[in-house]
Short mmCIF file of C-alpha atoms and ligand atoms in Angstrom, two decimals:
data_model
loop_
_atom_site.label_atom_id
_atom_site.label_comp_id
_atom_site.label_asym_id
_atom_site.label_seq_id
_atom_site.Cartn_x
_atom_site.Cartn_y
_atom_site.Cartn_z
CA UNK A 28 0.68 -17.84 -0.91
CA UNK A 29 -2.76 -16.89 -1.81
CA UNK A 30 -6.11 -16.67 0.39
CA UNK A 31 -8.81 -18.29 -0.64
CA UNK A 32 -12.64 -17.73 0.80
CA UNK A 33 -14.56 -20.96 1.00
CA UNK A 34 -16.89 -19.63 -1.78
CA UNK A 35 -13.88 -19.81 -4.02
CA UNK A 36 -12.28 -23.10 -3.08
CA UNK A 37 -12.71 -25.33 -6.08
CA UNK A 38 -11.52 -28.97 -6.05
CA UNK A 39 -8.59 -29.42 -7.74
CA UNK A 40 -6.49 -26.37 -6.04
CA UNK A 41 -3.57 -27.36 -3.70
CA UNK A 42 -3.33 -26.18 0.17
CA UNK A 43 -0.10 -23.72 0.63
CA UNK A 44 0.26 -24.48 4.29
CA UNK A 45 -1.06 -27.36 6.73
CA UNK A 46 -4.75 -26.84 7.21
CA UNK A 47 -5.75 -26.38 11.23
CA UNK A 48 -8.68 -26.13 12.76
CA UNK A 49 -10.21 -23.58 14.93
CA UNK A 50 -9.29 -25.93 17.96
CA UNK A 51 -5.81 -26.51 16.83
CA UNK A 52 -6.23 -29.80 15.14
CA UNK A 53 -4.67 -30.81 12.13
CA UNK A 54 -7.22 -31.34 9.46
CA UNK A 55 -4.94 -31.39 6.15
CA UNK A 56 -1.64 -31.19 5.42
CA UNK A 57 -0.15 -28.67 3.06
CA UNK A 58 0.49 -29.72 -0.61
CA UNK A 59 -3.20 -31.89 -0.79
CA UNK A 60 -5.03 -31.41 -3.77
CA UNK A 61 -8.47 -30.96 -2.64
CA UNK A 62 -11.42 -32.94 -3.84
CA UNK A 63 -15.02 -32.18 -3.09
CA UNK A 64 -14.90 -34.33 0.01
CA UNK A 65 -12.12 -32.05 1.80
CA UNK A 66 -14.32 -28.84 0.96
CA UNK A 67 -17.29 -29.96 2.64
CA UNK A 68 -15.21 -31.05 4.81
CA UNK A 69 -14.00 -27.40 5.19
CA UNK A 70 -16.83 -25.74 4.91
CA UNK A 71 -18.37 -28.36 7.82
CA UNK A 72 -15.36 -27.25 9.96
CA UNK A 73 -16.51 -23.07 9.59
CA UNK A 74 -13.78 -22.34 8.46
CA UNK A 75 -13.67 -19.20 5.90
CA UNK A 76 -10.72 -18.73 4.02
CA UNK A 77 -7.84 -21.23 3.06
CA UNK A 78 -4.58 -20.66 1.81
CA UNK A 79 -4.28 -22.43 -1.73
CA UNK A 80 -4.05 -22.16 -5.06
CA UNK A 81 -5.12 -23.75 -8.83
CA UNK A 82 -2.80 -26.33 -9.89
CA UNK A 83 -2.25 -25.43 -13.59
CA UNK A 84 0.53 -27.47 -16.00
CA UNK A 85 2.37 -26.01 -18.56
CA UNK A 86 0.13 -26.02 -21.30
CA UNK A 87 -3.00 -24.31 -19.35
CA UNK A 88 -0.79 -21.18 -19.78
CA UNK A 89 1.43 -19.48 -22.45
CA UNK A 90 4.30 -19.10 -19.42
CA UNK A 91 6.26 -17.14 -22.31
CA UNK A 92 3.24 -14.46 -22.36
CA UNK A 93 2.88 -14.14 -18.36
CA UNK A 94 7.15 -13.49 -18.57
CA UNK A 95 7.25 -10.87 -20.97
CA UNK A 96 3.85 -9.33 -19.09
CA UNK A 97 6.26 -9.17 -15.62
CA UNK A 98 9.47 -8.27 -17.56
CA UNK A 99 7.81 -5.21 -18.78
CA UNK A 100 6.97 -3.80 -15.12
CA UNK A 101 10.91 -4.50 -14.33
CA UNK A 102 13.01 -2.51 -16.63
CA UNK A 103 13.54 -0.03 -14.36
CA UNK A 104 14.76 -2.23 -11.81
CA UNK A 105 18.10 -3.11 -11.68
CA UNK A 106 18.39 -7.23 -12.94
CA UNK A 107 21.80 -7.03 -10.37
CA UNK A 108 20.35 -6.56 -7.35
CA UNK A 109 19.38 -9.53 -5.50
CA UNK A 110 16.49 -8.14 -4.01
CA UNK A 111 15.06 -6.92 -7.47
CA UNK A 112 15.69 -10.76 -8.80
CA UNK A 113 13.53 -12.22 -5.71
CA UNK A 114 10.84 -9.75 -6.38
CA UNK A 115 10.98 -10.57 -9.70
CA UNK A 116 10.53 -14.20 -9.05
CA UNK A 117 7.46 -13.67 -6.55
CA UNK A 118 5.68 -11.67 -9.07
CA UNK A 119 6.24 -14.00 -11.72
CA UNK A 120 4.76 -16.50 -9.25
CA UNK A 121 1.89 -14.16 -8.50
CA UNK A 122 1.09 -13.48 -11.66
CA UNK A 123 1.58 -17.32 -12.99
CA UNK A 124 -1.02 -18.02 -10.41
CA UNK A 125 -3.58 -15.37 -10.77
CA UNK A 126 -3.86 -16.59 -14.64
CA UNK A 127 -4.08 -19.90 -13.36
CA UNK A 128 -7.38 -18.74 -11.24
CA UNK A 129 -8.93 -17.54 -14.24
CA UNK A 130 -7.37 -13.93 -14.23
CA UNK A 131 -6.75 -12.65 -17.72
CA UNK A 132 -3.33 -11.04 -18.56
CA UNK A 133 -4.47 -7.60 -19.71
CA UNK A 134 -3.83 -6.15 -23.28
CA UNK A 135 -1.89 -3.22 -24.39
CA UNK A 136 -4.83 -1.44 -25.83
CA UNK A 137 -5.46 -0.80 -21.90
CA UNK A 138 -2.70 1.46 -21.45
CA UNK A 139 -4.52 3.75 -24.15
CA UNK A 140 -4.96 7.59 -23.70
CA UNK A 141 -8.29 9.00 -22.26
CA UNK A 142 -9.47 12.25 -23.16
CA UNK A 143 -8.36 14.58 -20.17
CA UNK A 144 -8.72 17.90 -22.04
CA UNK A 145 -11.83 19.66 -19.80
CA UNK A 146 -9.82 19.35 -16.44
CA UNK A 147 -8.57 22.47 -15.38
CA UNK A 148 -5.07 23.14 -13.72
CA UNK A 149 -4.44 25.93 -11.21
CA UNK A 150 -1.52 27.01 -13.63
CA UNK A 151 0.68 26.12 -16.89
CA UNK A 152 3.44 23.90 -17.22
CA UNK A 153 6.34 26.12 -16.42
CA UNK A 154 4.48 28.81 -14.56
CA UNK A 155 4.24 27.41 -11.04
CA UNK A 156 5.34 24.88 -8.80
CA UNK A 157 4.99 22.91 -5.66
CA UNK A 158 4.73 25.70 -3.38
CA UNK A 159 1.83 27.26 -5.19
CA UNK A 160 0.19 24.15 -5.79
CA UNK A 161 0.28 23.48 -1.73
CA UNK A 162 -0.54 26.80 -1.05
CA UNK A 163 -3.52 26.86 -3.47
CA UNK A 164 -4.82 23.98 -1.75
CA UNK A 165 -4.34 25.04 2.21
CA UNK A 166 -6.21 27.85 0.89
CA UNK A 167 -9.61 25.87 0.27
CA UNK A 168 -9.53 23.91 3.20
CA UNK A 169 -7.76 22.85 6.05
CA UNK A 170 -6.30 19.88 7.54
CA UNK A 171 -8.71 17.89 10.00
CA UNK A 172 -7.12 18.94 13.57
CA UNK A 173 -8.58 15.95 15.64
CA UNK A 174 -5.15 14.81 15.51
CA UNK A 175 -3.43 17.56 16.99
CA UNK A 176 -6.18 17.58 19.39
CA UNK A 177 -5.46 14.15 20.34
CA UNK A 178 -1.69 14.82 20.55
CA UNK A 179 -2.37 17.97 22.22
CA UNK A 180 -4.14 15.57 25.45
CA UNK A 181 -1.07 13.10 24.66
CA UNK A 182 1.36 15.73 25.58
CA UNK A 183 -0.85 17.86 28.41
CA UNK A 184 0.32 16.75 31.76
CA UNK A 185 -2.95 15.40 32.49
CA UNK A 186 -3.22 13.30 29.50
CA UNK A 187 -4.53 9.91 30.13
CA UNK A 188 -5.90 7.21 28.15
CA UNK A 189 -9.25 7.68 29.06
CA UNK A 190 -9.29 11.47 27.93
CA UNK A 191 -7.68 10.40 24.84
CA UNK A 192 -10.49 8.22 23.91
CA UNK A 193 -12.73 10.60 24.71
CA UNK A 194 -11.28 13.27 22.02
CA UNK A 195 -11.02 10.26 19.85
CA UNK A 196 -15.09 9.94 20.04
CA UNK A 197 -15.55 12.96 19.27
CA UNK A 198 -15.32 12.09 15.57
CA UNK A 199 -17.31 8.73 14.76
CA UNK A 200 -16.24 7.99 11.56
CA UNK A 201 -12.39 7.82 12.82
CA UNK A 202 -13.73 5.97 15.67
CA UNK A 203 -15.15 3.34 14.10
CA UNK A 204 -12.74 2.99 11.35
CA UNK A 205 -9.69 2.67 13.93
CA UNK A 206 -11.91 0.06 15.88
CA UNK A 207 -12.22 -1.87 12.40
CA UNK A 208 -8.13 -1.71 12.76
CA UNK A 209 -7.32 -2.80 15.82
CA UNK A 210 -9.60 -5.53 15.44
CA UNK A 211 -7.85 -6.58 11.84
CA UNK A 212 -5.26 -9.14 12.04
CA UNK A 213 -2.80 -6.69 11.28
CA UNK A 214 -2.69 -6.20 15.05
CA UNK A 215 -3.92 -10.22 15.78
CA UNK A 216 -5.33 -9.07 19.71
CA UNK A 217 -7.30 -12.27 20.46
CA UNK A 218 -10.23 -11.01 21.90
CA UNK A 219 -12.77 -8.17 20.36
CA UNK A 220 -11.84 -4.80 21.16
CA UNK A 221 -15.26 -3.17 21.45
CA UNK A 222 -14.31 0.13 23.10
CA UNK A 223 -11.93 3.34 22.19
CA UNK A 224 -11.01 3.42 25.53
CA UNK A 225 -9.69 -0.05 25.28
CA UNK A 226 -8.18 0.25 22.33
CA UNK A 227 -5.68 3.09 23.67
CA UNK A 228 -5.04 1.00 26.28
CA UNK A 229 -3.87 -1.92 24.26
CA UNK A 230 -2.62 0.10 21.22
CA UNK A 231 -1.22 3.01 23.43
CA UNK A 232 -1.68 6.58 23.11
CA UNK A 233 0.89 7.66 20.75
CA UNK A 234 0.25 4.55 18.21
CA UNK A 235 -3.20 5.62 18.18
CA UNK A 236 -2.52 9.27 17.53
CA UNK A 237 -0.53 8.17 14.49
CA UNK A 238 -2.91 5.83 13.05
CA UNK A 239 -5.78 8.88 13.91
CA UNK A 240 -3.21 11.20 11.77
CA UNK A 241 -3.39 8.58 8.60
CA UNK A 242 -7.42 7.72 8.99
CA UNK A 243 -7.77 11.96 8.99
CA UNK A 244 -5.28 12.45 5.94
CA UNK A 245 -7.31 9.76 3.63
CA UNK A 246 -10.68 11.20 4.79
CA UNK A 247 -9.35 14.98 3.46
CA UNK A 248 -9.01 13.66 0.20
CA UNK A 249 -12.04 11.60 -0.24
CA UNK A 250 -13.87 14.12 -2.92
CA UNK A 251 -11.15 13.26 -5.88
CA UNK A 252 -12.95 12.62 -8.82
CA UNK A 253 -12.66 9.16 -9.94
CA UNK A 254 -12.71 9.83 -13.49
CA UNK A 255 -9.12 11.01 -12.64
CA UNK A 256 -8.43 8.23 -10.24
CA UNK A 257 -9.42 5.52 -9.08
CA UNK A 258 -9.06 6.26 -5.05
CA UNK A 259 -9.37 2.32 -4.01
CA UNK A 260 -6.41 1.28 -6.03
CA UNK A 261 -4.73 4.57 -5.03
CA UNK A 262 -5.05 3.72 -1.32
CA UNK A 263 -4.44 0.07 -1.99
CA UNK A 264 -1.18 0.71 -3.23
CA UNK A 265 -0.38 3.22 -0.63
CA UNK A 266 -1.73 0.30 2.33
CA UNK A 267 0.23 -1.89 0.61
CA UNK A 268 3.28 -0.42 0.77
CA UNK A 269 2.31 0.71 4.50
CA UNK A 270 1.65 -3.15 4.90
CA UNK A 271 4.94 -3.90 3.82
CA UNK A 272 6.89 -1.27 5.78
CA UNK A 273 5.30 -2.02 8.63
CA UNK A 274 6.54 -5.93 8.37
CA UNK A 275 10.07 -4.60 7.16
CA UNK A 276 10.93 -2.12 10.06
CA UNK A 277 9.86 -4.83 12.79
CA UNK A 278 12.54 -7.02 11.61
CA UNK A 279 14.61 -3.60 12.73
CA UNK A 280 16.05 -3.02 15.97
CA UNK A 281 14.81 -0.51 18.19
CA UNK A 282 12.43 0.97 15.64
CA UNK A 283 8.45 1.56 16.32
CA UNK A 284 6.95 -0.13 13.58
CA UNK A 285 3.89 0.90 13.54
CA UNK A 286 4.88 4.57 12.52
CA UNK A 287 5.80 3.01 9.14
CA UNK A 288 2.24 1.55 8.30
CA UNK A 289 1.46 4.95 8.40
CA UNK A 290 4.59 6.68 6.21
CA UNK A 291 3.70 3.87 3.82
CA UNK A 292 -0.04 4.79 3.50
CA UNK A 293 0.82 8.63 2.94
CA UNK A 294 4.51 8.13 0.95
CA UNK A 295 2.21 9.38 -2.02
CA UNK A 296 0.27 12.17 -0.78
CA UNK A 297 2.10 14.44 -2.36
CA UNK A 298 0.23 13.01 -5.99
CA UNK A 299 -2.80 13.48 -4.23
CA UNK A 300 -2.68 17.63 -4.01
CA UNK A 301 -1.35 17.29 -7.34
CA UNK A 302 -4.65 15.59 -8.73
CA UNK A 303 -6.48 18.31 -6.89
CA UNK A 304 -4.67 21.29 -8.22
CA UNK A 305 -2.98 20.05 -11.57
CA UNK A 306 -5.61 17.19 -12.60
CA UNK A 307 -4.53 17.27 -16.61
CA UNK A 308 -0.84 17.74 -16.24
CA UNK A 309 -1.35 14.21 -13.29
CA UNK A 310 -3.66 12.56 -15.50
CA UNK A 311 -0.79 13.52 -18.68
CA UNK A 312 1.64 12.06 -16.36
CA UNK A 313 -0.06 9.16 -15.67
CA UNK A 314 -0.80 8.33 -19.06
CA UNK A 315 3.10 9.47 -20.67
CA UNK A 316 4.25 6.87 -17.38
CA UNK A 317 1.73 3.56 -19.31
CA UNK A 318 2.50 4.75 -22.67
CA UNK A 319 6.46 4.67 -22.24
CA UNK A 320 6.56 1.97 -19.81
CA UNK A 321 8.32 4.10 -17.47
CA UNK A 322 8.26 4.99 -13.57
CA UNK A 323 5.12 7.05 -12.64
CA UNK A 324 7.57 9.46 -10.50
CA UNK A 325 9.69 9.63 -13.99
CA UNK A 326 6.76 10.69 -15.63
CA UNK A 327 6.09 13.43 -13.47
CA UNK A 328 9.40 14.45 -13.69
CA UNK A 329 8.75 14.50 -16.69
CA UNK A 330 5.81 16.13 -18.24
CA UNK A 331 5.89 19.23 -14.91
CA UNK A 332 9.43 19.24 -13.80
CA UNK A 333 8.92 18.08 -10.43
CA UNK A 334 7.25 15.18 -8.97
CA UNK A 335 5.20 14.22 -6.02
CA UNK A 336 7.98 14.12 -2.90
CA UNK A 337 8.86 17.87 -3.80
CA UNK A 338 5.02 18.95 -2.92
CA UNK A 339 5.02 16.45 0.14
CA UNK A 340 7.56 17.83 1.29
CA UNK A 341 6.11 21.56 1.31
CA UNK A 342 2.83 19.81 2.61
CA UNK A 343 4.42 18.07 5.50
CA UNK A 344 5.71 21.28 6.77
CA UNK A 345 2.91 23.30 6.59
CA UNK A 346 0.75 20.61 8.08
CA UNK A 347 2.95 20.11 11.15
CA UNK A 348 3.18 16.17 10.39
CA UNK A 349 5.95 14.68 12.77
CA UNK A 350 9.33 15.48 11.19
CA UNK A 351 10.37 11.74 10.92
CA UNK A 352 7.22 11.08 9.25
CA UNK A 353 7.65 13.65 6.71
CA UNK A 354 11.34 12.39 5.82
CA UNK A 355 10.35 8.58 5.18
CA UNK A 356 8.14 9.79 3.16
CA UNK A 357 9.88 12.60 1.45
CA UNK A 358 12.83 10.99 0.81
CA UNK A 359 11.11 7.41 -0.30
CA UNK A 360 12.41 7.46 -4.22
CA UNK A 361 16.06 8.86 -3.50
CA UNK A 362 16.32 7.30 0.38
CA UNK A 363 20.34 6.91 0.03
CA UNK A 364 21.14 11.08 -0.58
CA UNK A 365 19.66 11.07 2.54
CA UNK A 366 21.65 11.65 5.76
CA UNK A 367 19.83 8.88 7.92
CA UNK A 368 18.85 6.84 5.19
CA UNK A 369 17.18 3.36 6.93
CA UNK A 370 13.70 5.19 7.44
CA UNK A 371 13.11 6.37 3.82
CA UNK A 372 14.98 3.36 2.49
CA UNK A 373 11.97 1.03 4.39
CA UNK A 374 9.50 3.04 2.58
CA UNK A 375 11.66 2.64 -0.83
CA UNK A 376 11.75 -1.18 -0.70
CA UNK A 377 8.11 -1.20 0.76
CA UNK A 378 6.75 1.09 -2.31
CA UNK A 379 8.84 -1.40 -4.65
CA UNK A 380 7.38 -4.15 -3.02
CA UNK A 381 3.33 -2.89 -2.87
CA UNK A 382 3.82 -1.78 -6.80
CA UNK A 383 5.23 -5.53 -7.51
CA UNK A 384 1.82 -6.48 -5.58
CA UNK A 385 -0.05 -4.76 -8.39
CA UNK A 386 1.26 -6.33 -11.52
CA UNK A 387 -0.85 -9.21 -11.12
CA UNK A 388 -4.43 -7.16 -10.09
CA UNK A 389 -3.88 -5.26 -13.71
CA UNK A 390 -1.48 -2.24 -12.15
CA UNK A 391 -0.38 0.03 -15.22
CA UNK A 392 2.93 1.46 -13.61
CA UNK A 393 6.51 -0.06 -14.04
CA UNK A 394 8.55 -0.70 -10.62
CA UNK A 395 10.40 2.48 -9.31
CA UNK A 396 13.06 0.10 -8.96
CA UNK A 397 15.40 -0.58 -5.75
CA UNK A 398 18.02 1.93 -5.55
CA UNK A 399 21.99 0.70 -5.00
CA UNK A 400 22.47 0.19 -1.25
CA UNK A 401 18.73 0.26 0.05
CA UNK A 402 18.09 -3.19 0.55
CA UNK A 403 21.17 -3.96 1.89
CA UNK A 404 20.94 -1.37 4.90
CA UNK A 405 18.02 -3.42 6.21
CA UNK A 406 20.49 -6.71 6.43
CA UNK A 407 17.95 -8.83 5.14
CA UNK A 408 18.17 -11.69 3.21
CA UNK A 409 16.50 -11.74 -0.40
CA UNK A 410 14.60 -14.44 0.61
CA UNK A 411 12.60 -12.76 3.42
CA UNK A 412 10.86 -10.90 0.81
CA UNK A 413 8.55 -14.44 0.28
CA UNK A 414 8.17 -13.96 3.67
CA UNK A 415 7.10 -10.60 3.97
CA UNK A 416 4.26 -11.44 1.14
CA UNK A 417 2.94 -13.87 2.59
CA UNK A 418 2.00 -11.69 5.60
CA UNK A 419 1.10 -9.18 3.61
CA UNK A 420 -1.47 -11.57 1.66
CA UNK A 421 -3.32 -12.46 5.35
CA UNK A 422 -3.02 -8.41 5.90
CA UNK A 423 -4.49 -6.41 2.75
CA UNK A 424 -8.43 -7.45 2.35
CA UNK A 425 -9.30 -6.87 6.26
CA UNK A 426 -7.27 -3.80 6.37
CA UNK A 427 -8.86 -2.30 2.99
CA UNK A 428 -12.19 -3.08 4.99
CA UNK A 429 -11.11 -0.76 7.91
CA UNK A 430 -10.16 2.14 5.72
CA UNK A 431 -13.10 1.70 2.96
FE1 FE2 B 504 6.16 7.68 -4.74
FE1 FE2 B 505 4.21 4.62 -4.34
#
């Protein structure tokens, strides 16, 4: 259910889940409709964020309009699978209640063209392909090492927590920002983790490495214009679905679930070096994928003839990522033609999930849809998916806040 900050809460809205204090004392129970009374009340008590939403009847909103808005995103999913259906459902929920707090459904005329026609590509449709677009770019620059300087400690013989920290320091702005995340509920330590030292203690070693590699990946590509993209909804989409993966694979057994926040935040990265080196053939995708309602990955497909996992997958390799990393993510649109599909498959519902998240914050790209067999191999039921969202909704502001 949604979060609501304080400033927000009008009266009138309706509390998702039993309201407790601070001190563990039950203050209101879920379902009230809040008057002005209960918000001072809340506001009296400190505390910052609620979870409700607006009541809204029938009439407030053309229900008919918000369907056919949601339907649109879908018709690349599969109506059969019951994990598409229970998506569907949530983000027909979402969406209801983002109109109902004030949200406007947006208009076609959004999905228009924008002229693209002074960016430069590195070559012509037809004349080049992943490799050279990968190569072109490890040409320029290359790939912040911290991390292989932090798994290089992680691996020495003398490695110890206190000499990872201190290669860690080294770079402040990593420093900080992975402070900002262990201190985010995503990890929920009750007490304030001040120190890097501390937080490889708690975290451990090879977690932090990981989460080092994704803070140094989204730092490399902080220069893309953003006439071409917007990089906050980029990365929100890409936390999302890390968000989501992360929450999936813990309901796994015997899987580290923290390496999936970090295959979902890079499962696109391979779009990213295509912005850099192809800019109007991605922005030509990106428009051909709102125009004909169809799969951004389709679209690719496509307008250049091959799509963002075939240049991840050259990218991976040449930047030495861990080899299970690069499959999740390399394999995240076709995860069951893959040998040990469960990995890439987490990442395929997750990515499914995250773009689902978008439809009601004005996303322009139609679900990838869940492939035959993919949900199933997590043996979840459809209904965890609720679940999972509502997680995800306590996750995504405090963890955009540590990356941005
Ligand atoms: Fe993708
Ligand atoms: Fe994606």
């Amino acid at each position: 259910m949604p979060i609501c900050t304080i400033d927000n809460i009008k009266p009138g809205m309706v509390l998702g889940a039993d309201l407790i204090t601070p001190d563990g004392r039950m203050l209101l129970p879920r379902g009230v409709t809040l008057e002005e009374r209960h918000i001072e009340l809340i506001r009296k008590m400190g505390i910052s964020e609620i979870d409700a939403w607006a009541e809204c009847t029938p009439d407030q909103v053309d229900t008919a309009r918000i369907e056919d808005y949601v339907r649109d995103f879908f018709l690349y999913a599969n109506p059969d699978n019951p994990a598409v259906l229970e998506l569907y459902r949530l983000t027909l929920e979402r969406t209801g209640q983002a109109v109902c707090n004030g949200w406007e459904l947006p208009d076609t005329d959004t999905r228009r063209a924008v002229s693209v026609e002074h960016l430069d590509d590195i070559f012509l449709k037809g004349l080049g392909g992943p490799e050279q677009c990968v190569s072109h770019e490890l040409e320029l620059e290359s790939f912040p090492d911290i991390y292989f300087r932090i798994r290089e400690v992680l691996e020495s013989e003398s490695g110890n927590a206190d000499k990872i920290a201190q290669v860690v320091s080294t770079d402040v702005g990593l420093s900080s920002k992975l402070l900002k995340l262990v201190n985010s509920p995503f990890y929920g330590f009750p007490s304030t983790i001040d120190s890097i030292s501390r937080a490889v203690a708690l975290v451990g070693g090879n977690e932090l490495s990981t989460l080092a590699l994704g803070v140094s990946t989204i730092s490399y590509f902080k220069d893309i214009p953003r006439e071409l993209v917007d990089m906050r909804t980029f990365w929100r989409h890409s936390i999302s679905c890390g968000i989501f993966a992360r929450i999936l694979a813990s309901e796994q057994q015997g899987l580290q679930s923290e390496r999936f926040f970090i295959g979902g935040l890079l499962h696109d990265v391979g779009r990213l070096i295509m912005f850099k080196t192809l800019p109007y053939a991605s922005t030509e995708a990106m428009l051909f994928a709102r125009e004909n309602s169809i799969p951004l990955v389709e679209a690719e497909r496509e307008t250049m003839d091959f799509c963002h996992t075939d240049v991840s997958r050259i990218l991976m390799r040449e930047w030495k990522f861990p080899e299970s990393l690069g499959e999740m993510i390399n394999n995240h649109h076709d995860p069951m033609n893959y040998p040990n599909p469960l990995e890439p498959a987490i990442i395929h519902v997750a990515d499914n999930m995250a773009n689902a998240m978008a439809v009601a914050e004005g996303g322009m790209y139609v679900i990838p849809g869940i492939v035959d067999g993919a949900w199933e191999l997590l043996g979840l039921d459809p209904s965890f998916m609720g679940t999972a969202l509502e997680q995800y909704e306590r996750q995504i502001d405090q963890i955009m806040d540590a990356f941005f």
